[in-house]
């Protein structure tokens, strides 16, 4: 059974992430989307909220599941028996960091390989931080994230007006 882990902060999940999930899920038997607990000191969404939103948005894929994790990605990959770590590459700016990460992981866990998927051209500019920045200034984010994420962002700001700084 081919198991892959797609780790990230997903704060929030964007159409770019969902595209990587859809494409990589077709290549493996089981895809675990791993939500990093301590990715940033003050994420917009709690770990539970991020897990919930990704679970809702991927429930139509029979082989995709979502889990939170803390610590090293390779340790979590081993825990779930994943032999593949999936990462997305948007531009050359991602490359240095991603290559360094993949090589470090390979040294720590030679049995786990990183698989890079090139971003869908439609989403090559897209990042969670851009979405938050646009939303912060009342911009329209419907091209960047699903409706569920938009409404969770609206609710978050209604409850916590200073959530985006
Ligand atoms: P991290 O904090 O681990 O970089 P992110 O949630 O920002 O977490 O991203 C998780 C992964 O998804 C990374 O490999 C990132 O390069 C990739 N990714 C993010 N946005 C896109 C996009 N628009 N298209 C393709 N891959 C993306």
PDB file of N, CA and C and ligand atoms in Angstrom, residues 6-12 14-17 20 36 39 86-90 94 97-98 101 117-120 123-128, ligand 1:
ATOM      1  N   UNK A   6       1.077  14.733   3.132  1.00  0.00           N
ATOM      2  CA  UNK A   6       1.198  16.111   2.612  1.00  0.00           C
ATOM      3  C   UNK A   6       1.166  17.044   3.823  1.00  0.00           C
ATOM      4  N   UNK A   7       2.350  17.470   4.279  1.00  0.00           N
ATOM      5  CA  UNK A   7       2.394  18.310   5.481  1.00  0.00           C
ATOM      6  C   UNK A   7       2.354  19.800   5.146  1.00  0.00           C
ATOM      7  N   UNK A   8       1.831  20.587   6.061  1.00  0.00           N
ATOM      8  CA  UNK A   8       1.829  22.038   5.861  1.00  0.00           C
ATOM      9  C   UNK A   8       1.133  22.746   6.994  1.00  0.00           C
ATOM     10  N   UNK A   9       1.146  24.072   6.901  1.00  0.00           N
ATOM     11  CA  UNK A   9       0.461  24.876   7.921  1.00  0.00           C
ATOM     12  C   UNK A   9      -1.016  25.040   7.566  1.00  0.00           C
ATOM     13  N   UNK A  10      -1.285  25.221   6.292  1.00  0.00           N
ATOM     14  CA  UNK A  10      -2.679  25.337   5.810  1.00  0.00           C
ATOM     15  C   UNK A  10      -3.470  26.361   6.628  1.00  0.00           C
ATOM     16  N   UNK A  11      -2.898  27.558   6.753  1.00  0.00           N
ATOM     17  CA  UNK A  11      -3.533  28.587   7.598  1.00  0.00           C
ATOM     18  C   UNK A  11      -3.911  29.812   6.777  1.00  0.00           C
ATOM     19  N   UNK A  12      -4.963  29.761   5.969  1.00  0.00           N
ATOM     20  CA  UNK A  12      -5.882  28.644   5.763  1.00  0.00           C
ATOM     21  C   UNK A  12      -5.497  27.852   4.508  1.00  0.00           C
ATOM     22  N   UNK A  14      -5.788  26.739   0.802  1.00  0.00           N
ATOM     23  CA  UNK A  14      -6.162  27.523  -0.387  1.00  0.00           C
ATOM     24  C   UNK A  14      -6.497  26.582  -1.553  1.00  0.00           C
ATOM     25  N   UNK A  15      -6.962  27.175  -2.647  1.00  0.00           N
ATOM     26  CA  UNK A  15      -7.235  26.360  -3.844  1.00  0.00           C
ATOM     27  C   UNK A  15      -5.954  25.699  -4.357  1.00  0.00           C
ATOM     28  N   UNK A  16      -4.801  26.334  -4.120  1.00  0.00           N
ATOM     29  CA  UNK A  16      -3.519  25.754  -4.525  1.00  0.00           C
ATOM     30  C   UNK A  16      -3.225  24.476  -3.764  1.00  0.00           C
ATOM     31  N   UNK A  17      -3.436  24.490  -2.444  1.00  0.00           N
ATOM     32  CA  UNK A  17      -3.260  23.275  -1.631  1.00  0.00           C
ATOM     33  C   UNK A  17      -4.235  22.185  -2.083  1.00  0.00           C
ATOM     34  N   UNK A  20      -3.145  20.375  -5.099  1.00  0.00           N
ATOM     35  CA  UNK A  20      -2.068  19.408  -4.816  1.00  0.00           C
ATOM     36  C   UNK A  20      -2.680  18.148  -4.168  1.00  0.00           C
ATOM     37  N   UNK A  36       0.386  20.976  10.628  1.00  0.00           N
ATOM     38  CA  UNK A  36       1.414  21.264  11.630  1.00  0.00           C
ATOM     39  C   UNK A  36       0.852  22.074  12.782  1.00  0.00           C
ATOM     40  N   UNK A  39       3.262  25.506  13.616  1.00  0.00           N
ATOM     41  CA  UNK A  39       3.926  26.073  12.452  1.00  0.00           C
ATOM     42  C   UNK A  39       4.199  27.563  12.632  1.00  0.00           C
ATOM     43  N   UNK A  86       4.721  14.666   0.256  1.00  0.00           N
ATOM     44  CA  UNK A  86       4.319  15.476  -0.904  1.00  0.00           C
ATOM     45  C   UNK A  86       4.540  16.949  -0.570  1.00  0.00           C
ATOM     46  N   UNK A  87       5.152  17.688  -1.490  1.00  0.00           N
ATOM     47  CA  UNK A  87       5.275  19.138  -1.343  1.00  0.00           C
ATOM     48  C   UNK A  87       4.963  19.791  -2.678  1.00  0.00           C
ATOM     49  N   UNK A  88       4.486  21.014  -2.621  1.00  0.00           N
ATOM     50  CA  UNK A  88       4.177  21.743  -3.852  1.00  0.00           C
ATOM     51  C   UNK A  88       5.268  22.763  -4.135  1.00  0.00           C
ATOM     52  N   UNK A  89       5.575  22.943  -5.395  1.00  0.00           N
ATOM     53  CA  UNK A  89       6.558  23.968  -5.776  1.00  0.00           C
ATOM     54  C   UNK A  89       5.869  25.011  -6.632  1.00  0.00           C
ATOM     55  N   UNK A  90       5.918  26.258  -6.175  1.00  0.00           N
ATOM     56  CA  UNK A  90       5.284  27.324  -6.937  1.00  0.00           C
ATOM     57  C   UNK A  90       6.276  28.011  -7.860  1.00  0.00           C
ATOM     58  N   UNK A  94      10.519  29.001  -3.925  1.00  0.00           N
ATOM     59  CA  UNK A  94      10.237  27.852  -3.045  1.00  0.00           C
ATOM     60  C   UNK A  94      11.381  26.842  -3.081  1.00  0.00           C
ATOM     61  N   UNK A  97      14.521  26.416  -0.366  1.00  0.00           N
ATOM     62  CA  UNK A  97      14.034  25.970   0.937  1.00  0.00           C
ATOM     63  C   UNK A  97      13.531  24.532   0.873  1.00  0.00           C
ATOM     64  N   UNK A  98      12.745  24.249  -0.148  1.00  0.00           N
ATOM     65  CA  UNK A  98      12.148  22.910  -0.268  1.00  0.00           C
ATOM     66  C   UNK A  98      13.213  21.839  -0.503  1.00  0.00           C
ATOM     67  N   UNK A 101      15.038  21.219   2.735  1.00  0.00           N
ATOM     68  CA  UNK A 101      14.157  20.443   3.631  1.00  0.00           C
ATOM     69  C   UNK A 101      14.122  18.973   3.208  1.00  0.00           C
ATOM     70  N   UNK A 117       5.287  18.327  -6.496  1.00  0.00           N
ATOM     71  CA  UNK A 117       4.347  18.554  -7.592  1.00  0.00           C
ATOM     72  C   UNK A 117       4.423  20.027  -7.976  1.00  0.00           C
ATOM     73  N   UNK A 118       4.575  20.274  -9.268  1.00  0.00           N
ATOM     74  CA  UNK A 118       4.596  21.664  -9.738  1.00  0.00           C
ATOM     75  C   UNK A 118       3.198  22.230  -9.566  1.00  0.00           C
ATOM     76  N   UNK A 119       3.138  23.452  -9.121  1.00  0.00           N
ATOM     77  CA  UNK A 119       1.839  24.094  -8.927  1.00  0.00           C
ATOM     78  C   UNK A 119       1.050  24.159 -10.242  1.00  0.00           C
ATOM     79  N   UNK A 120      -0.231  24.101 -10.094  1.00  0.00           N
ATOM     80  CA  UNK A 120      -1.109  24.365 -11.219  1.00  0.00           C
ATOM     81  C   UNK A 120      -0.900  25.839 -11.597  1.00  0.00           C
ATOM     82  N   UNK A 123      -2.710  28.609  -9.960  1.00  0.00           N
ATOM     83  CA  UNK A 123      -2.522  28.957  -8.550  1.00  0.00           C
ATOM     84  C   UNK A 123      -1.074  29.267  -8.193  1.00  0.00           C
ATOM     85  N   UNK A 124      -0.251  29.523  -9.196  1.00  0.00           N
ATOM     86  CA  UNK A 124       1.188  29.638  -8.933  1.00  0.00           C
ATOM     87  C   UNK A 124       1.532  30.845  -8.061  1.00  0.00           C
ATOM     88  N   UNK A 125       0.672  31.827  -8.031  1.00  0.00           N
ATOM     89  CA  UNK A 125       0.940  33.040  -7.253  1.00  0.00           C
ATOM     90  C   UNK A 125       0.388  32.947  -5.830  1.00  0.00           C
ATOM     91  N   UNK A 126      -0.354  31.869  -5.555  1.00  0.00           N
ATOM     92  CA  UNK A 126      -1.229  31.846  -4.375  1.00  0.00           C
ATOM     93  C   UNK A 126      -0.554  31.308  -3.109  1.00  0.00           C
ATOM     94  N   UNK A 127      -0.717  32.029  -2.013  1.00  0.00           N
ATOM     95  CA  UNK A 127      -0.219  31.535  -0.721  1.00  0.00           C
ATOM     96  C   UNK A 127      -1.207  31.924   0.372  1.00  0.00           C
ATOM     97  N   UNK A 128      -1.151  31.197   1.481  1.00  0.00           N
ATOM     98  CA  UNK A 128      -2.051  31.495   2.604  1.00  0.00           C
ATOM     99  C   UNK A 128      -1.829  32.922   3.091  1.00  0.00           C
TER     100      UNK A 128
HETATM  101  P1  LIG B   1       4.498  25.328   5.067  1.00  0.00           P
HETATM  102  O1  LIG B   1       4.415  26.278   6.207  1.00  0.00           O
HETATM  103  O2  LIG B   1       4.932  23.953   5.451  1.00  0.00           O
HETATM  104  O3  LIG B   1       5.226  25.838   3.840  1.00  0.00           O
HETATM  105  P2  LIG B   1       2.036  25.762   3.629  1.00  0.00           P
HETATM  106  O4  LIG B   1       0.678  25.498   4.143  1.00  0.00           O
HETATM  107  O5  LIG B   1       2.392  27.178   3.326  1.00  0.00           O
HETATM  108  O6  LIG B   1       2.981  25.113   4.700  1.00  0.00           O
HETATM  109  O7  LIG B   1       2.320  24.897   2.329  1.00  0.00           O
HETATM  110  C1  LIG B   1       2.316  23.499   2.334  1.00  0.00           C
HETATM  111  C2  LIG B   1       2.862  23.008   1.006  1.00  0.00           C
HETATM  112  O8  LIG B   1       1.991  23.398  -0.046  1.00  0.00           O
HETATM  113  C3  LIG B   1       4.239  23.554   0.626  1.00  0.00           C
HETATM  114  O9  LIG B   1       4.955  22.538  -0.053  1.00  0.00           O
HETATM  115  C4  LIG B   1       3.923  24.676  -0.324  1.00  0.00           C
HETATM  116  O10 LIG B   1       4.996  24.924  -1.238  1.00  0.00           O
HETATM  117  C5  LIG B   1       2.717  24.092  -1.035  1.00  0.00           C
HETATM  118  N1  LIG B   1       1.865  25.140  -1.602  1.00  0.00           N
HETATM  119  C6  LIG B   1       1.367  26.237  -1.005  1.00  0.00           C
HETATM  120  N2  LIG B   1       0.634  26.983  -1.844  1.00  0.00           N
HETATM  121  C7  LIG B   1       0.667  26.343  -3.042  1.00  0.00           C
HETATM  122  C8  LIG B   1       0.139  26.614  -4.353  1.00  0.00           C
HETATM  123  N3  LIG B   1      -0.568  27.719  -4.606  1.00  0.00           N
HETATM  124  N4  LIG B   1       0.394  25.717  -5.351  1.00  0.00           N
HETATM  125  C9  LIG B   1       1.142  24.624  -5.087  1.00  0.00           C
HETATM  126  N5  LIG B   1       1.684  24.312  -3.899  1.00  0.00           N
HETATM  127  C10 LIG B   1       1.449  25.157  -2.885  1.00  0.00           C
END
